[in-house]
mmCIF file of C-alpha atoms (C1' of nucleotides) in Angstrom:
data_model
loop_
_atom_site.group_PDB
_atom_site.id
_atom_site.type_symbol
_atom_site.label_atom_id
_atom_site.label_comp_id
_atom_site.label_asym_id
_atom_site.label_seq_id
_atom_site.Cartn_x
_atom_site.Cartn_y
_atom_site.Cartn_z
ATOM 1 C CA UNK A 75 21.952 11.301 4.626
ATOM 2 C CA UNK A 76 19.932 14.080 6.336
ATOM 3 C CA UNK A 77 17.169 11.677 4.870
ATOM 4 C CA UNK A 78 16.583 9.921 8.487
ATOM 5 C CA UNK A 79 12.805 11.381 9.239
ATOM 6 C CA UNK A 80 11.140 11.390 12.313
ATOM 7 C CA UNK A 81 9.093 8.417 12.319
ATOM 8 C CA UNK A 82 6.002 10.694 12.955
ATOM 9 C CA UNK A 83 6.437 12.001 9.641
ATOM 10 C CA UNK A 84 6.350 8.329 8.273
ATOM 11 C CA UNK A 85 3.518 7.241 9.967
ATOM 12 C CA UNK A 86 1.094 10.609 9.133
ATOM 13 C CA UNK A 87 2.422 10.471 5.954
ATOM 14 C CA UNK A 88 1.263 6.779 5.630
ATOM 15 C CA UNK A 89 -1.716 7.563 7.142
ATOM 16 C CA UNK A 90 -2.880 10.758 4.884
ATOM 17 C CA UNK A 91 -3.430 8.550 1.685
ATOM 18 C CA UNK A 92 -7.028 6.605 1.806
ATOM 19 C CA UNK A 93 -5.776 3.585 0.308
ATOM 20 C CA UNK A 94 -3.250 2.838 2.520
ATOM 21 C CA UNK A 95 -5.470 4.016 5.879
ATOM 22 C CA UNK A 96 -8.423 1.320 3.939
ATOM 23 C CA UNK A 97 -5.301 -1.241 4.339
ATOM 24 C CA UNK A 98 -4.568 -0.226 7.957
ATOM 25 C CA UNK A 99 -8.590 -0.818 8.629
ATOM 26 C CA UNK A 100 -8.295 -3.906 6.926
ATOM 27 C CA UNK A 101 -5.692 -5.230 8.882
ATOM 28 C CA UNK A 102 -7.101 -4.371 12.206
ATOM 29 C CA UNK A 103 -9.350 -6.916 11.500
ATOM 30 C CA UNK A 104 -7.249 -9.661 11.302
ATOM 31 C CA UNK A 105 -3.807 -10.703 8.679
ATOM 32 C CA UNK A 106 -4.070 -10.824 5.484
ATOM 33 C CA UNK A 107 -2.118 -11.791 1.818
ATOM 34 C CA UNK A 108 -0.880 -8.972 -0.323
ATOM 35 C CA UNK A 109 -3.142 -10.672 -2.802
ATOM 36 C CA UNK A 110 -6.257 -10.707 -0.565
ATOM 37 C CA UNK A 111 -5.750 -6.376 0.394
ATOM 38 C CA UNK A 112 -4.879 -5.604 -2.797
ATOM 39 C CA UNK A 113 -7.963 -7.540 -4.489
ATOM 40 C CA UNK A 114 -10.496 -4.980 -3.353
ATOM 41 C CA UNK A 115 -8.711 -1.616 -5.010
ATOM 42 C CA UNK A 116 -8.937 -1.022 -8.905
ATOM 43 C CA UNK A 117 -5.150 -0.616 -9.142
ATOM 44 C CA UNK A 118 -2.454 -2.341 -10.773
ATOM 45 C CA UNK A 119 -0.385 -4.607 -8.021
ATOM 46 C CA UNK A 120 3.069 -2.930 -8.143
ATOM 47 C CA UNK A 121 1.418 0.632 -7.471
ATOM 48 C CA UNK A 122 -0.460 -1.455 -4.667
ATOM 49 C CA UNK A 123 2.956 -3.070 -3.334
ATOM 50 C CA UNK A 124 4.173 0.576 -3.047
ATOM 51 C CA UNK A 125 1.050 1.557 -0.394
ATOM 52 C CA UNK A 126 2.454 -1.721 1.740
ATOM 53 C CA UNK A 127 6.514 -0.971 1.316
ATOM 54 C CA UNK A 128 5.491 2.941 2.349
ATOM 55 C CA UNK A 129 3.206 1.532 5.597
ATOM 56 C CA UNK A 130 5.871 -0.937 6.388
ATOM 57 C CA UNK A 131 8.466 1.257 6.406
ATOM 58 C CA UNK A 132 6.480 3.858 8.436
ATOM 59 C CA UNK A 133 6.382 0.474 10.892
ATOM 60 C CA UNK A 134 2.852 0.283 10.827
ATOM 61 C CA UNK A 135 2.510 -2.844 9.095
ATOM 62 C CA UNK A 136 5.184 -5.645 9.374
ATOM 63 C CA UNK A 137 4.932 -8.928 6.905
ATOM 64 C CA UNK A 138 6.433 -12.076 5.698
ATOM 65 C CA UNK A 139 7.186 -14.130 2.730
ATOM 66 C CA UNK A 140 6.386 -18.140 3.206
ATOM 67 C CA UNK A 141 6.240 -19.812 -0.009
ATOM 68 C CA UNK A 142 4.715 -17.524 -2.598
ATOM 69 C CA UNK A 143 2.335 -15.341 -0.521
ATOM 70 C CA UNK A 144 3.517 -12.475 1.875
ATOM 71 C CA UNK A 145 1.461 -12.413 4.360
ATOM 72 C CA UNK A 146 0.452 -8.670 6.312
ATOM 73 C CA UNK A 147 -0.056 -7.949 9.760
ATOM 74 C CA UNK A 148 -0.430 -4.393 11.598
ATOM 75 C CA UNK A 149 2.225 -3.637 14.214
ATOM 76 C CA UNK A 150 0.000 -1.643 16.497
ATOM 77 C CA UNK A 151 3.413 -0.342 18.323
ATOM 78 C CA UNK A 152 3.080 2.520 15.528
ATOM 79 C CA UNK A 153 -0.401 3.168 15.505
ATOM 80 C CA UNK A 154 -0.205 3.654 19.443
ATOM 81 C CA UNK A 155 2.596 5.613 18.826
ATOM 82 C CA UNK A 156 1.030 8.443 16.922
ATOM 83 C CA UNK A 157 -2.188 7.979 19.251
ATOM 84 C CA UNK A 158 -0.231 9.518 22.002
ATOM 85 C CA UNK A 159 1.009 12.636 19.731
ATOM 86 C CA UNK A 160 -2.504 13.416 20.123
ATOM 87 C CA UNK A 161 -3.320 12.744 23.439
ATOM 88 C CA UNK A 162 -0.240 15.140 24.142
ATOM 89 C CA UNK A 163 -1.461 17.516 22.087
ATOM 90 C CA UNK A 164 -4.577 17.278 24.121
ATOM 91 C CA UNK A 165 -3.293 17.497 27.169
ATOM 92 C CA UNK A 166 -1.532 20.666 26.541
ATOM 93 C CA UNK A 167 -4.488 22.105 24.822
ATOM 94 C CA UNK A 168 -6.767 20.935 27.765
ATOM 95 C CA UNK A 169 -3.646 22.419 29.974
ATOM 96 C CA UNK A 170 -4.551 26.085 28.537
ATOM 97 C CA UNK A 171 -8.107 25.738 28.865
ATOM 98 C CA UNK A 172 -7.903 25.607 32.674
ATOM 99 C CA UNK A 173 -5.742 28.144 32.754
ATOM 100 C CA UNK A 174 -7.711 30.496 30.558
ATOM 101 C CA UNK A 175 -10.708 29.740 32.444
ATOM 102 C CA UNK A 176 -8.680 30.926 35.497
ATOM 103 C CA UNK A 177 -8.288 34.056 34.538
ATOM 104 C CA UNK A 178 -11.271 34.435 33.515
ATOM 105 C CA UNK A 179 -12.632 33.550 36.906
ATOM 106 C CA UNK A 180 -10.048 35.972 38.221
ATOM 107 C CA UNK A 181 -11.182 38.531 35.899
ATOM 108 C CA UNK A 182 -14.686 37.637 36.937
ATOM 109 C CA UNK A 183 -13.300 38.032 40.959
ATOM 110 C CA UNK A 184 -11.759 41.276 40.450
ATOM 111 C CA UNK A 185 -14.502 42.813 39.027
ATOM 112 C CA UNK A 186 -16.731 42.185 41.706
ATOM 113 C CA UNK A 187 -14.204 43.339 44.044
ATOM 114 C CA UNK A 188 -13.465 46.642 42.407
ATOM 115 C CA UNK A 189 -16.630 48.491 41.101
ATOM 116 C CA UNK A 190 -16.253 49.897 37.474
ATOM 117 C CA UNK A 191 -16.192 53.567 38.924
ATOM 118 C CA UNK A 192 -12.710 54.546 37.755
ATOM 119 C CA UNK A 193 -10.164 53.807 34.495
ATOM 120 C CA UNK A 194 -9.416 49.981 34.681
ATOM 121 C CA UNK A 195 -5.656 49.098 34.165
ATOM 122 C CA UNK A 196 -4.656 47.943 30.936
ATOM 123 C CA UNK A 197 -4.636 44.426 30.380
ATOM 124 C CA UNK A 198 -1.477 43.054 29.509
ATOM 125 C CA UNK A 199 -1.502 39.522 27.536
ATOM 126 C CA UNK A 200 -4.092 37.631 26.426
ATOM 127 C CA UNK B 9 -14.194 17.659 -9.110
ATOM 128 C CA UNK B 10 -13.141 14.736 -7.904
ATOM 129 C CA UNK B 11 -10.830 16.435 -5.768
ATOM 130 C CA UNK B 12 -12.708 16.789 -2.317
ATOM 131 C CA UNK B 13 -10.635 14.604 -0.739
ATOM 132 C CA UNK B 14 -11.415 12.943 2.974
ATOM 133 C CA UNK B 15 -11.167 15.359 5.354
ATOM 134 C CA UNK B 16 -8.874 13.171 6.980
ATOM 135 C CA UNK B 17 -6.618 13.529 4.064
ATOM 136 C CA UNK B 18 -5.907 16.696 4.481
ATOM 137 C CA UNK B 19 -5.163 16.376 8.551
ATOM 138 C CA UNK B 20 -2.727 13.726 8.353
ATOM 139 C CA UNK B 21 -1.068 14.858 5.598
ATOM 140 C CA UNK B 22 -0.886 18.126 6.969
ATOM 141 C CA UNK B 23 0.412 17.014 10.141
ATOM 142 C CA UNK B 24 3.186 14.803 8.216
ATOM 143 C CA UNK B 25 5.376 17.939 8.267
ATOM 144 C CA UNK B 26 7.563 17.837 11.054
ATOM 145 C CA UNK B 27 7.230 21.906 10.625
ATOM 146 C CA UNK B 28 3.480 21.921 10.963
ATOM 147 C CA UNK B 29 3.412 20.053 13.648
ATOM 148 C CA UNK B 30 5.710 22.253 15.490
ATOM 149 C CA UNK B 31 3.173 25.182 14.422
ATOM 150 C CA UNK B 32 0.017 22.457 15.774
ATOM 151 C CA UNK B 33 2.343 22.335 19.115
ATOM 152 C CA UNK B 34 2.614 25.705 19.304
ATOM 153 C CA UNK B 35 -0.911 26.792 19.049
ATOM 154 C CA UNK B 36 -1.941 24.549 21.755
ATOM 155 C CA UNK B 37 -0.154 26.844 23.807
ATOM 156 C CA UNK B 38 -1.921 29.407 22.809
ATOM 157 C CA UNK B 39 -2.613 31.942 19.459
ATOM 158 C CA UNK B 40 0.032 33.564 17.958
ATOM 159 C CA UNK B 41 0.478 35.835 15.144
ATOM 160 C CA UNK B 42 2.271 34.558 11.496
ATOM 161 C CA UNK B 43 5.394 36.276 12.586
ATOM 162 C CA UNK B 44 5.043 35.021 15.672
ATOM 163 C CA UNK B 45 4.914 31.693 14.383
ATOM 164 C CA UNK B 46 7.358 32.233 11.971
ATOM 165 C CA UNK B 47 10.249 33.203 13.858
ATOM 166 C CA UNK B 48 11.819 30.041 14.990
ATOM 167 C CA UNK B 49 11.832 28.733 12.127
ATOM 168 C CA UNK B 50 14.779 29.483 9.353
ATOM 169 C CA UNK B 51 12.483 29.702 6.347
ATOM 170 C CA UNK B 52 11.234 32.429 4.302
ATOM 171 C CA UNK B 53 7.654 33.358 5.348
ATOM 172 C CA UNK B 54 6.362 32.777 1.500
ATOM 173 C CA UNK B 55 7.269 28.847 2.345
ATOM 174 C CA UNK B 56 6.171 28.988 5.891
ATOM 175 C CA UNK B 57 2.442 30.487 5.033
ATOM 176 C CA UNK B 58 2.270 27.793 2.776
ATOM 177 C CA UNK B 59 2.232 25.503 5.633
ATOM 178 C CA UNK B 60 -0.245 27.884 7.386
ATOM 179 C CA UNK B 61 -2.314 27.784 4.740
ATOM 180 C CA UNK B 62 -2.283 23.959 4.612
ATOM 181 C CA UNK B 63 -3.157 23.724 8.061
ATOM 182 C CA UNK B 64 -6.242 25.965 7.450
ATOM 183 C CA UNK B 65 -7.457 24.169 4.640
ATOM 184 C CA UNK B 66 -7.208 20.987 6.575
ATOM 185 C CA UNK B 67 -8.865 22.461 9.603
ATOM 186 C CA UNK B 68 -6.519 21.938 12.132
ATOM 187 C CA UNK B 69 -5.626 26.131 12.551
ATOM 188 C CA UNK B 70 -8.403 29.411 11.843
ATOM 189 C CA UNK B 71 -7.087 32.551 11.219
ATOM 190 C CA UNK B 72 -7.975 36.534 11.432
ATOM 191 C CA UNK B 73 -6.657 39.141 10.396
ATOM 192 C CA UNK B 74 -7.076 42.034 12.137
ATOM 193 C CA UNK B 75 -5.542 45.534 10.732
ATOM 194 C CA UNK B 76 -1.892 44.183 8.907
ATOM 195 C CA UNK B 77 -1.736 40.933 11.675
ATOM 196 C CA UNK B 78 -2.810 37.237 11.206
ATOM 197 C CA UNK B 79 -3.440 35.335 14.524
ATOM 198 C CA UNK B 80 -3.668 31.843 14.388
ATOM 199 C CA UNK B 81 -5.539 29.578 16.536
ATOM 200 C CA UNK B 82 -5.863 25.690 16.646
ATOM 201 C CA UNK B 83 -8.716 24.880 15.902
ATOM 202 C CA UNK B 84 -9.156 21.485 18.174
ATOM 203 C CA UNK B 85 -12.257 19.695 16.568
ATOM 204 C CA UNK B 86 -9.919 18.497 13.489
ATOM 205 C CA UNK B 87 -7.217 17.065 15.841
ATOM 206 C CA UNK B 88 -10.184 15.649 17.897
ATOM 207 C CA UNK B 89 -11.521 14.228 14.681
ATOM 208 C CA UNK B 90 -7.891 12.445 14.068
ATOM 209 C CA UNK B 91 -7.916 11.206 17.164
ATOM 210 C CA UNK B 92 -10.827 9.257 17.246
ATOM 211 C CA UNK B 93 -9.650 7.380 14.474
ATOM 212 C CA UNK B 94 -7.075 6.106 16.314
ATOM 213 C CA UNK B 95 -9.193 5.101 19.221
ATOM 214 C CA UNK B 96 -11.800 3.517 16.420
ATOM 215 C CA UNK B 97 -9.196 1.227 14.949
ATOM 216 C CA UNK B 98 -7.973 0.696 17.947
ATOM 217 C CA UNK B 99 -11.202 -0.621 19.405
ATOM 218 C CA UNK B 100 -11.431 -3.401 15.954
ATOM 219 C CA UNK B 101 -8.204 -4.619 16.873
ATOM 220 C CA UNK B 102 -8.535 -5.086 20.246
ATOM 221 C CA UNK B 103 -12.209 -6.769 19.544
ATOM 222 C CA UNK B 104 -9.771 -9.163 17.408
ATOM 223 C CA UNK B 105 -7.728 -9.472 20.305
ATOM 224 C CA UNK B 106 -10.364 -10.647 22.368
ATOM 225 C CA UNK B 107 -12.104 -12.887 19.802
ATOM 226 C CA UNK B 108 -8.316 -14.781 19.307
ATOM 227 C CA UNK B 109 -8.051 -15.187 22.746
ATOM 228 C CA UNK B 110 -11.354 -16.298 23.150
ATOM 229 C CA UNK B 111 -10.191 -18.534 20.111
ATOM 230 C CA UNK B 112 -7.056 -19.882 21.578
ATOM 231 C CA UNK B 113 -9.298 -20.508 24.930
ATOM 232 C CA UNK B 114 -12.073 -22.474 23.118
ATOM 233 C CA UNK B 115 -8.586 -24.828 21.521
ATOM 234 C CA UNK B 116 -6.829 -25.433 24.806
ATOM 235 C CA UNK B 117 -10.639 -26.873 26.058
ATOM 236 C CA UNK B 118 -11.152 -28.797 23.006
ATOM 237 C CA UNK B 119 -7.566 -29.927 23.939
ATOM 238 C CA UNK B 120 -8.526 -30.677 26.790
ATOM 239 C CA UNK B 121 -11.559 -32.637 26.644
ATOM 240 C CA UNK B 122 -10.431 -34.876 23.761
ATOM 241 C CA UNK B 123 -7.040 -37.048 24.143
ATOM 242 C CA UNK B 124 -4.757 -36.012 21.329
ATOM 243 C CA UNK B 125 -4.273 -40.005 20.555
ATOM 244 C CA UNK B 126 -5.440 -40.355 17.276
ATOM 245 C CA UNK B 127 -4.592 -37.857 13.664
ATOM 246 C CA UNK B 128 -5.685 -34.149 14.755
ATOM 247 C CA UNK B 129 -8.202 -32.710 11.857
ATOM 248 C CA UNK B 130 -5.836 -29.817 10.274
ATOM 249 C CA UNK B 131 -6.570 -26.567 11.145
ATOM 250 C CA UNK B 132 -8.607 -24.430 8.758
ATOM 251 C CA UNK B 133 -7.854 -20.470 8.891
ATOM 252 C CA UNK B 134 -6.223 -18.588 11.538
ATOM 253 C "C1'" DC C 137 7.886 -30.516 -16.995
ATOM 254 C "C1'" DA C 138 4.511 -26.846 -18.357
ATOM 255 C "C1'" DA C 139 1.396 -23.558 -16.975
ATOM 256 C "C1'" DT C 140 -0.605 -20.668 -13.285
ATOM 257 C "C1'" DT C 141 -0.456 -17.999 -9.498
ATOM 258 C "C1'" DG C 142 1.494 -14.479 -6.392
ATOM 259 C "C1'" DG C 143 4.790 -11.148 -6.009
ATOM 260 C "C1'" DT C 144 8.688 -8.370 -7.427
ATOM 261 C "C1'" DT C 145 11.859 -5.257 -10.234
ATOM 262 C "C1'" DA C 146 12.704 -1.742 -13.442
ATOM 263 C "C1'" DG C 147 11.574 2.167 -15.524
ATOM 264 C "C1'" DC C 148 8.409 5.704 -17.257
ATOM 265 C "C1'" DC C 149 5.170 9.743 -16.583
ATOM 266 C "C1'" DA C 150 2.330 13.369 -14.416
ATOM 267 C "C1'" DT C 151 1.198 15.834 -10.558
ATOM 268 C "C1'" DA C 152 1.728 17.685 -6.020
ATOM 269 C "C1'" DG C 153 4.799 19.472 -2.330
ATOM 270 C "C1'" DA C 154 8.267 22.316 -0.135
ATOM 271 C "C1'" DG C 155 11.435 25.574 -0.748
ATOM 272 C "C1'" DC C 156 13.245 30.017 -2.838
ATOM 273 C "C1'" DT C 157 13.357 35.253 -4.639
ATOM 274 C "C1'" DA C 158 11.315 39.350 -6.116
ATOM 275 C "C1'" DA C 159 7.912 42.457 -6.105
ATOM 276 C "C1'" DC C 160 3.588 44.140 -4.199
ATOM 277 C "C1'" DT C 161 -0.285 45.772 -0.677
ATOM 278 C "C1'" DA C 162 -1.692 47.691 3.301
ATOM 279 C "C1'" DT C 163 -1.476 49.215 7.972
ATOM 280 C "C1'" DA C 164 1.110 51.695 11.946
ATOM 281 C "C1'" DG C 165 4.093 54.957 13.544
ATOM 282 C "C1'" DG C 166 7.099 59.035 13.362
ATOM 283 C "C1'" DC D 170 3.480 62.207 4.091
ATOM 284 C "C1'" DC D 171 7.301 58.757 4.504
ATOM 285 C "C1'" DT D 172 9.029 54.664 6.184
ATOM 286 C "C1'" DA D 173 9.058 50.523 8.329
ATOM 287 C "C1'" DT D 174 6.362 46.391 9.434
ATOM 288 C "C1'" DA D 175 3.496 42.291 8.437
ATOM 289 C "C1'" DG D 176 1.703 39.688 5.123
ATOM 290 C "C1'" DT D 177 0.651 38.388 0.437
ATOM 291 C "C1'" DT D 178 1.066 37.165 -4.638
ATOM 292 C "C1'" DA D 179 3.486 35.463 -8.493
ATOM 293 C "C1'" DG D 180 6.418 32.518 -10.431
ATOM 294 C "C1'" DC D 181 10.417 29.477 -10.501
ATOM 295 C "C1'" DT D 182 12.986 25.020 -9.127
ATOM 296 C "C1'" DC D 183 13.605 20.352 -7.503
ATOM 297 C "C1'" DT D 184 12.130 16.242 -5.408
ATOM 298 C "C1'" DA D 185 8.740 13.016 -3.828
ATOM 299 C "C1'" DT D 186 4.527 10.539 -4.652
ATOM 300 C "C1'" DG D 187 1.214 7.762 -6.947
ATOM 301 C "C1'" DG D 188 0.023 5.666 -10.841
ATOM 302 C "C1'" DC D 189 1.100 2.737 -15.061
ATOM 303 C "C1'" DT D 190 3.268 -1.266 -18.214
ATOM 304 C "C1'" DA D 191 6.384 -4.787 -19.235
ATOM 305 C "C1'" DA D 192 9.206 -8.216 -17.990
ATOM 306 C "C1'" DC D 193 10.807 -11.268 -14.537
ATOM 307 C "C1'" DC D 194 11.337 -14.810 -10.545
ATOM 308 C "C1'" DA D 195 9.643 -18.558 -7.741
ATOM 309 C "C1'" DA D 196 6.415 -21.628 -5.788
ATOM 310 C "C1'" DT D 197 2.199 -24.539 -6.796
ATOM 311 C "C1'" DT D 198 -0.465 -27.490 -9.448
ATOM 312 C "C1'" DG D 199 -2.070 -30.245 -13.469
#
DNA sequence: CAATTGGTTAGCCATAGAGCTAACTATAGG
DNA sequence: CCTATAGTTAGCTCTATGGCTAACCAATTG
């Protein structure tokens, strides 16, 4: 219960440990064995298979078993997913910078218009 | 020692918190002050400058304080620097893309050219 | 079939994270 | 000067996270 995160959360939170963004890299490249990502980290496999169970459940990385070896692949759905958090972001951000620089050319407008001579109203916001 | 982590670390875990993110949203729209901030949130404000402190240490938000207020801005180069992560992986595994389908092109001529009438060789890796 | 290889499960430990209350500091306003 | 406002500090809980070992399948391979 009450324990169904965003999946944002899951995939930042995936994404904020270096071992697990090194496995992320890794499979960009190409798919891979748990054996084969794991063989470049100095850990113990079971603390390894957790960085994989938290990135697949975060969706970022989907797998199968055939045989003996599970076999890795990156589900780029997820990765495109939070790309787009930050291209929102952006735009909003980007957004406000017009309209700041709007007022300031208003600003800039008015106080050609006006000449300095007498009290200047108080600005309101911002 | 040992505990300057990646400064990427600290942004994604940062923005793992469905609260900071709100806060990240909310400063794109503009600076606020902690209260501000705080107010739609139902949390004490000992918890919630926790999470503005987190976002300053990971460089997302700068702060002032100026006589007994704190305003908050985004800061936009850390959320930049996130970003281009994304597009970076994003650019190896579409390079993989293309070198697959180049891949899978390069078969179906091979295909082509030769009759498949006698034992195929067996296919090496990927 | 026995031994190896490749993962998996179970369970332990230490630290970090997110929340709280209570008490404190320091400005702003009456 | 007194009080209310806006943050801040200190210190406590509880849970989640990241690591480990030990023991355990289940496919290959000799």
């Amino acid at each position: 219960m009450a324990n169904q995160l965003n999946r944002l959360d899951q995939i930042f939170a995936a994404l904020a440990d270096p071992t697990r963004r090194a496995i992320v890299m890794r499979l960009c490249a190409g798919e891979a064995s748990v054996g084969e990502l794991a063989d470049p980290f100095d850990m113990a496999l079971p603390s390894f298979m957790k960085h994989i169970h938290v990135l697949e459940v975060s969706g970022l990385v989907e797998s199968e078993k055939s045989g003996r070896v599970r076999t890795c692949r990156l589900s780029p759905d997820a990765l495109v997913g939070a790309e787009d958090w930050f291209q929102q972001q952006r735009a909003i951000w980007e957004a406000r910078l017009d309209r700041f620089e709007a007022y300031v050319m208003k600003l800039k407008k008015e106080r050609a218009a006006k000449r300095p001579s007498r009290t200047t109203k108080k600005k309101g916001s911002e």
